[in-house]
mmCIF file of C-alpha atoms in Angstrom:
data_model
loop_
_atom_site.group_PDB
_atom_site.id
_atom_site.type_symbol
_atom_site.label_atom_id
_atom_site.label_comp_id
_atom_site.label_asym_id
_atom_site.label_seq_id
_atom_site.Cartn_x
_atom_site.Cartn_y
_atom_site.Cartn_z
ATOM 1 C CA UNK C 1 -68.324 3.895 14.494
ATOM 2 C CA UNK C 2 -66.432 1.480 16.703
ATOM 3 C CA UNK C 3 -65.226 -0.376 13.594
ATOM 4 C CA UNK C 4 -63.770 2.741 12.043
ATOM 5 C CA UNK C 5 -62.089 3.688 15.278
ATOM 6 C CA UNK C 6 -60.346 0.289 15.449
ATOM 7 C CA UNK C 7 -59.268 0.439 11.855
ATOM 8 C CA UNK C 8 -57.753 3.956 12.421
ATOM 9 C CA UNK C 9 -55.859 2.583 15.524
ATOM 10 C CA UNK C 10 -54.567 -0.317 13.466
ATOM 11 C CA UNK C 11 -53.308 1.790 10.596
ATOM 12 C CA UNK C 12 -51.680 4.191 13.086
ATOM 13 C CA UNK C 13 -49.786 1.408 14.836
ATOM 14 C CA UNK C 14 -48.854 -0.219 11.417
ATOM 15 C CA UNK C 15 -47.162 2.947 10.151
ATOM 16 C CA UNK C 16 -45.377 3.959 13.327
ATOM 17 C CA UNK C 17 -42.311 1.949 12.405
ATOM 18 C CA UNK C 18 -41.977 4.142 9.330
ATOM 19 C CA UNK C 19 -41.544 7.257 11.529
ATOM 20 C CA UNK C 20 -38.865 5.498 13.575
ATOM 21 C CA UNK C 21 -37.048 4.303 10.409
ATOM 22 C CA UNK C 22 -37.192 7.820 8.932
ATOM 23 C CA UNK C 23 -35.748 9.299 12.097
ATOM 24 C CA UNK C 24 -32.935 6.766 11.990
ATOM 25 C CA UNK C 25 -32.090 7.538 8.308
ATOM 26 C CA UNK C 26 -32.113 11.201 9.201
ATOM 27 C CA UNK C 27 -29.670 10.621 12.055
ATOM 28 C CA UNK C 28 -27.373 8.587 9.818
ATOM 29 C CA UNK C 29 -27.278 11.260 7.107
ATOM 30 C CA UNK C 30 -26.551 13.869 9.726
ATOM 31 C CA UNK C 31 -23.758 11.737 11.053
ATOM 32 C CA UNK C 32 -22.003 11.351 7.685
ATOM 33 C CA UNK C 33 -22.465 15.029 6.769
ATOM 34 C CA UNK C 34 -20.842 15.926 10.116
ATOM 35 C CA UNK C 35 -17.860 13.620 9.378
ATOM 36 C CA UNK C 36 -17.360 15.060 5.919
ATOM 37 C CA UNK C 37 -17.534 18.538 7.211
ATOM 38 C CA UNK C 38 -14.578 17.940 9.544
ATOM 39 C CA UNK C 39 -11.976 18.683 6.962
ATOM 40 C CA UNK C 40 -9.167 18.677 9.594
ATOM 41 C CA UNK C 41 -9.910 15.030 10.547
ATOM 42 C CA UNK C 42 -7.119 12.601 9.482
ATOM 43 C CA UNK C 43 -8.222 10.757 6.354
ATOM 44 C CA UNK C 44 -7.363 7.442 7.800
ATOM 45 C CA UNK C 45 -9.515 8.004 10.868
ATOM 46 C CA UNK C 46 -12.452 9.148 8.707
ATOM 47 C CA UNK C 47 -12.075 6.043 6.450
ATOM 48 C CA UNK C 48 -11.845 3.612 9.416
ATOM 49 C CA UNK C 49 -14.846 5.202 11.291
ATOM 50 C CA UNK C 50 -17.101 5.112 8.219
ATOM 51 C CA UNK C 51 -16.026 1.633 7.051
ATOM 52 C CA UNK C 52 -16.538 0.161 10.533
ATOM 53 C CA UNK C 53 -19.857 1.941 11.063
ATOM 54 C CA UNK C 54 -21.228 0.822 7.746
ATOM 55 C CA UNK C 55 -20.041 -2.710 8.208
ATOM 56 C CA UNK C 56 -21.539 -3.088 11.737
ATOM 57 C CA UNK C 57 -24.844 -1.763 10.441
ATOM 58 C CA UNK C 58 -24.902 -4.433 7.769
ATOM 59 C CA UNK C 59 -25.106 -1.802 5.012
ATOM 60 C CA UNK C 60 -22.050 -3.147 3.168
ATOM 61 C CA UNK C 61 -20.547 -6.605 2.567
ATOM 62 C CA UNK C 62 -17.691 -7.528 4.833
ATOM 63 C CA UNK C 63 -15.367 -8.175 1.884
ATOM 64 C CA UNK C 64 -15.065 -4.458 1.139
ATOM 65 C CA UNK C 65 -15.549 -3.052 4.541
ATOM 66 C CA UNK C 66 -11.974 -2.256 5.426
ATOM 67 C CA UNK C 67 -8.878 -0.961 3.720
ATOM 68 C CA UNK C 68 -6.595 -3.658 4.941
ATOM 69 C CA UNK C 69 -8.837 -6.431 3.741
ATOM 70 C CA UNK C 70 -9.134 -4.906 0.328
ATOM 71 C CA UNK C 71 -5.385 -4.376 0.251
ATOM 72 C CA UNK C 72 -4.498 -7.941 1.136
ATOM 73 C CA UNK C 73 -7.067 -9.449 -1.257
ATOM 74 C CA UNK C 74 -5.964 -7.391 -4.184
ATOM 75 C CA UNK C 75 -2.262 -7.994 -3.589
ATOM 76 C CA UNK C 76 -2.804 -11.753 -3.371
ATOM 77 C CA UNK C 77 -4.551 -11.562 -6.775
ATOM 78 C CA UNK C 78 -1.466 -9.848 -8.152
ATOM 79 C CA UNK C 79 0.786 -12.411 -6.622
ATOM 80 C CA UNK C 80 -1.227 -15.279 -8.097
ATOM 81 C CA UNK C 81 -0.986 -13.678 -11.588
ATOM 82 C CA UNK C 82 1.946 -11.240 -11.778
ATOM 83 C CA UNK C 83 0.888 -10.076 -15.297
ATOM 84 C CA UNK C 84 -2.012 -8.245 -13.641
ATOM 85 C CA UNK C 85 0.607 -5.732 -12.194
ATOM 86 C CA UNK C 86 1.038 -4.427 -15.717
ATOM 87 C CA UNK C 87 -2.615 -3.357 -16.025
ATOM 88 C CA UNK C 88 -2.770 -1.084 -12.986
ATOM 89 C CA UNK C 89 0.592 -0.418 -11.266
ATOM 90 C CA UNK C 90 -0.670 2.866 -9.818
ATOM 91 C CA UNK C 91 -3.241 0.950 -7.797
ATOM 92 C CA UNK C 92 -0.564 -1.241 -6.289
ATOM 93 C CA UNK C 93 1.324 1.905 -5.233
ATOM 94 C CA UNK C 94 -1.760 3.380 -3.681
ATOM 95 C CA UNK C 95 -2.585 0.233 -1.717
ATOM 96 C CA UNK C 96 0.955 -0.368 -0.491
ATOM 97 C CA UNK C 97 1.556 3.235 0.322
ATOM 98 C CA UNK C 98 -1.622 5.198 0.968
ATOM 99 C CA UNK C 99 -1.389 8.962 1.541
ATOM 100 C CA UNK C 100 -1.694 8.756 5.315
ATOM 101 C CA UNK C 101 1.476 6.660 5.672
ATOM 102 C CA UNK C 102 3.715 8.929 3.548
ATOM 103 C CA UNK C 103 6.504 10.698 5.487
ATOM 104 C CA UNK C 104 5.643 14.180 6.494
ATOM 105 C CA UNK C 105 6.460 16.595 3.717
ATOM 106 C CA UNK C 106 6.647 13.916 0.995
ATOM 107 C CA UNK C 107 4.241 14.570 -1.854
ATOM 108 C CA UNK C 108 2.366 11.770 -3.514
ATOM 109 C CA UNK C 109 3.927 12.769 -6.822
ATOM 110 C CA UNK C 110 7.428 12.378 -5.357
ATOM 111 C CA UNK C 111 6.605 8.772 -4.359
ATOM 112 C CA UNK C 112 4.980 7.947 -7.696
ATOM 113 C CA UNK C 113 7.861 9.331 -9.643
ATOM 114 C CA UNK C 114 10.492 7.332 -7.702
ATOM 115 C CA UNK C 115 8.649 4.044 -7.345
ATOM 116 C CA UNK C 116 8.041 1.560 -10.158
ATOM 117 C CA UNK C 117 6.301 -1.834 -10.237
ATOM 118 C CA UNK C 118 8.004 -4.301 -12.679
ATOM 119 C CA UNK C 119 7.210 -7.854 -13.650
ATOM 120 C CA UNK C 120 10.337 -10.060 -13.635
ATOM 121 C CA UNK C 121 10.560 -13.728 -14.730
ATOM 122 C CA UNK C 122 10.708 -14.643 -11.094
ATOM 123 C CA UNK C 123 7.872 -12.479 -9.841
ATOM 124 C CA UNK C 124 7.082 -8.843 -9.063
ATOM 125 C CA UNK C 125 9.707 -6.211 -8.243
ATOM 126 C CA UNK C 126 9.228 -3.119 -6.243
ATOM 127 C CA UNK C 127 11.649 -0.603 -7.592
ATOM 128 C CA UNK C 128 12.684 2.304 -5.409
ATOM 129 C CA UNK C 129 15.030 5.001 -6.636
ATOM 130 C CA UNK C 130 17.973 5.871 -4.449
ATOM 131 C CA UNK C 131 16.473 9.335 -3.781
ATOM 132 C CA UNK C 132 13.613 7.650 -1.731
ATOM 133 C CA UNK C 133 16.035 5.571 0.334
ATOM 134 C CA UNK C 134 19.414 7.282 0.748
ATOM 135 C CA UNK C 135 21.203 10.637 0.858
ATOM 136 C CA UNK C 136 23.511 11.292 -2.160
ATOM 137 C CA UNK C 137 26.361 8.808 -2.224
ATOM 138 C CA UNK C 138 25.345 7.238 1.103
ATOM 139 C CA UNK C 139 24.196 3.718 1.915
ATOM 140 C CA UNK C 140 22.463 4.358 5.247
ATOM 141 C CA UNK C 141 18.724 4.525 5.121
ATOM 142 C CA UNK C 142 17.030 7.840 5.813
ATOM 143 C CA UNK C 143 14.263 8.280 8.370
ATOM 144 C CA UNK C 144 11.698 8.787 5.539
ATOM 145 C CA UNK C 145 12.815 5.570 3.838
ATOM 146 C CA UNK C 146 12.448 3.587 7.117
ATOM 147 C CA UNK C 147 8.849 4.740 7.331
ATOM 148 C CA UNK C 148 8.076 3.624 3.728
ATOM 149 C CA UNK C 149 9.850 0.226 4.328
ATOM 150 C CA UNK C 150 8.011 -0.248 7.592
ATOM 151 C CA UNK C 151 4.709 0.107 5.752
ATOM 152 C CA UNK C 152 5.807 -2.440 3.111
ATOM 153 C CA UNK C 153 6.885 -4.778 5.922
ATOM 154 C CA UNK C 154 3.233 -4.949 6.949
ATOM 155 C CA UNK C 155 2.458 -6.551 3.615
ATOM 156 C CA UNK C 156 5.517 -8.874 3.725
ATOM 157 C CA UNK C 157 4.190 -10.138 7.065
ATOM 158 C CA UNK C 158 1.135 -11.555 5.400
ATOM 159 C CA UNK C 159 2.974 -13.789 2.832
ATOM 160 C CA UNK C 160 5.899 -16.117 3.004
ATOM 161 C CA UNK C 161 7.400 -16.111 -0.493
ATOM 162 C CA UNK C 162 11.167 -15.664 -0.852
ATOM 163 C CA UNK C 163 12.422 -12.110 -1.317
ATOM 164 C CA UNK C 164 15.558 -10.834 -3.041
ATOM 165 C CA UNK C 165 16.943 -7.373 -2.412
ATOM 166 C CA UNK C 166 19.169 -6.048 -5.206
ATOM 167 C CA UNK C 167 21.151 -2.870 -5.431
ATOM 168 C CA UNK C 168 22.093 -1.013 -8.633
ATOM 169 C CA UNK C 169 23.880 2.162 -9.575
ATOM 170 C CA UNK C 170 24.521 4.288 -12.658
ATOM 171 C CA UNK C 171 27.853 4.266 -14.412
ATOM 172 C CA UNK C 172 29.265 7.312 -12.643
ATOM 173 C CA UNK C 173 32.144 6.493 -10.266
ATOM 174 C CA UNK C 174 30.963 6.410 -6.607
ATOM 175 C CA UNK C 175 33.989 8.375 -5.146
ATOM 176 C CA UNK C 176 36.103 6.169 -2.840
ATOM 177 C CA UNK C 177 33.830 3.199 -3.291
ATOM 178 C CA UNK C 178 33.311 1.394 -6.636
ATOM 179 C CA UNK C 179 29.761 1.028 -7.858
ATOM 180 C CA UNK C 180 29.527 -2.657 -6.886
ATOM 181 C CA UNK C 181 30.474 -1.857 -3.308
ATOM 182 C CA UNK C 182 27.897 0.888 -3.050
ATOM 183 C CA UNK C 183 25.124 -1.117 -4.621
ATOM 184 C CA UNK C 184 26.019 -3.926 -2.147
ATOM 185 C CA UNK C 185 25.950 -1.740 0.920
ATOM 186 C CA UNK C 186 22.680 -0.199 -0.140
ATOM 187 C CA UNK C 187 21.012 -3.632 -0.657
ATOM 188 C CA UNK C 188 22.390 -4.792 2.642
ATOM 189 C CA UNK C 189 20.915 -1.723 4.395
ATOM 190 C CA UNK C 190 17.402 -2.605 3.129
ATOM 191 C CA UNK C 191 17.901 -6.284 3.940
ATOM 192 C CA UNK C 192 19.133 -5.465 7.475
ATOM 193 C CA UNK C 193 15.934 -3.255 8.032
ATOM 194 C CA UNK C 194 13.671 -6.162 7.119
ATOM 195 C CA UNK C 195 15.564 -8.523 9.391
ATOM 196 C CA UNK C 196 15.207 -6.023 12.232
ATOM 197 C CA UNK C 197 11.423 -6.347 11.826
ATOM 198 C CA UNK C 198 11.684 -10.003 12.926
ATOM 199 C CA UNK C 199 11.452 -11.722 9.542
ATOM 200 C CA UNK C 200 12.970 -15.152 8.931
ATOM 201 C CA UNK C 201 16.456 -14.563 7.453
ATOM 202 C CA UNK C 202 15.925 -17.719 5.311
ATOM 203 C CA UNK C 203 13.357 -15.932 3.223
ATOM 204 C CA UNK C 204 15.805 -13.326 1.965
ATOM 205 C CA UNK C 205 18.702 -13.171 -0.468
ATOM 206 C CA UNK C 206 20.772 -10.184 -1.525
ATOM 207 C CA UNK C 207 22.340 -9.069 -4.844
ATOM 208 C CA UNK C 208 24.622 -6.233 -5.990
ATOM 209 C CA UNK C 209 24.844 -5.500 -9.676
ATOM 210 C CA UNK C 210 26.568 -2.084 -9.732
ATOM 211 C CA UNK C 211 25.919 -0.413 -13.054
ATOM 212 C CA UNK C 212 24.852 -3.615 -14.825
ATOM 213 C CA UNK C 213 21.283 -4.020 -15.996
ATOM 214 C CA UNK C 214 20.327 -0.359 -16.372
ATOM 215 C CA UNK C 215 16.673 0.741 -16.668
ATOM 216 C CA UNK C 216 17.537 4.075 -18.249
ATOM 217 C CA UNK C 217 20.060 5.726 -20.481
ATOM 218 C CA UNK C 218 23.255 6.439 -18.584
ATOM 219 C CA UNK C 219 24.026 9.398 -20.887
ATOM 220 C CA UNK C 220 21.279 11.476 -19.433
ATOM 221 C CA UNK C 221 20.536 12.664 -15.850
ATOM 222 C CA UNK C 222 17.038 11.177 -15.977
ATOM 223 C CA UNK C 223 18.326 7.878 -17.167
ATOM 224 C CA UNK C 224 21.013 7.680 -14.452
ATOM 225 C CA UNK C 225 18.428 8.538 -11.840
ATOM 226 C CA UNK C 226 16.338 5.446 -12.845
ATOM 227 C CA UNK C 227 19.439 3.256 -12.659
ATOM 228 C CA UNK C 228 20.333 4.205 -9.071
ATOM 229 C CA UNK C 229 17.869 1.967 -7.351
ATOM 230 C CA UNK C 230 17.047 -0.957 -5.032
ATOM 231 C CA UNK C 231 14.695 -3.627 -6.241
ATOM 232 C CA UNK C 232 12.696 -5.740 -3.838
ATOM 233 C CA UNK C 233 11.714 -8.856 -5.808
ATOM 234 C CA UNK C 234 8.819 -10.944 -4.523
ATOM 235 C CA UNK C 235 9.635 -14.370 -5.956
ATOM 236 C CA UNK C 236 6.236 -15.834 -6.827
ATOM 237 C CA UNK C 237 7.603 -19.012 -8.335
ATOM 238 C CA UNK C 238 7.281 -21.846 -5.855
ATOM 239 C CA UNK C 239 5.660 -19.453 -3.372
ATOM 240 C CA UNK C 240 3.666 -20.334 -0.263
ATOM 241 C CA UNK C 241 1.152 -18.260 1.629
ATOM 242 C CA UNK C 242 -0.085 -17.761 5.208
#
């Protein structure tokens, strides 16, 4: 009888940790269900809370625990091999400009339609249409464009390769200014913004091409819209990294 009693006590003690573990898993499940049910919560807050919580609990590898880490690692892969940008340009757009950093009122589709990722002989070019950056016929950056460029500056701060900012127009006369002057002023506006963020001026160069080197057909409105642009070229040849 005493032997059976001791055995029962041992089995009870040995399985008690399972009850505690089950309670913990139940609490974790309730926690995540509560987060997902809070539809009004900012997506960025939700992502950060979940990633940090999961990372701290050791339930996920550190390599993929945070958005910024993934962002920087993936972009560095692209910089090492620019041809990779051709395989998934949409992913680059999503990482550089996630939904939560878009200016208020700007739809994701608007950004995607006016932003292109191109591979140039010197590196990778971020191509932004004039509609994302300027008012019609103007060369001063809009408030929305400043927010987008500010987000891109966060990435530029993690690398040290040279950057060229180039302005382009369509073939329609730009009023009192010729197209070369307009493309020059727009490129300088973008360059000036980056310098205001504290970047080393020696990293940057500026170009103005006017209506030269069109991306689209200047005989159509859609083609002309593609040609009115600013290209931010990351020169990956002879690059160095932080």
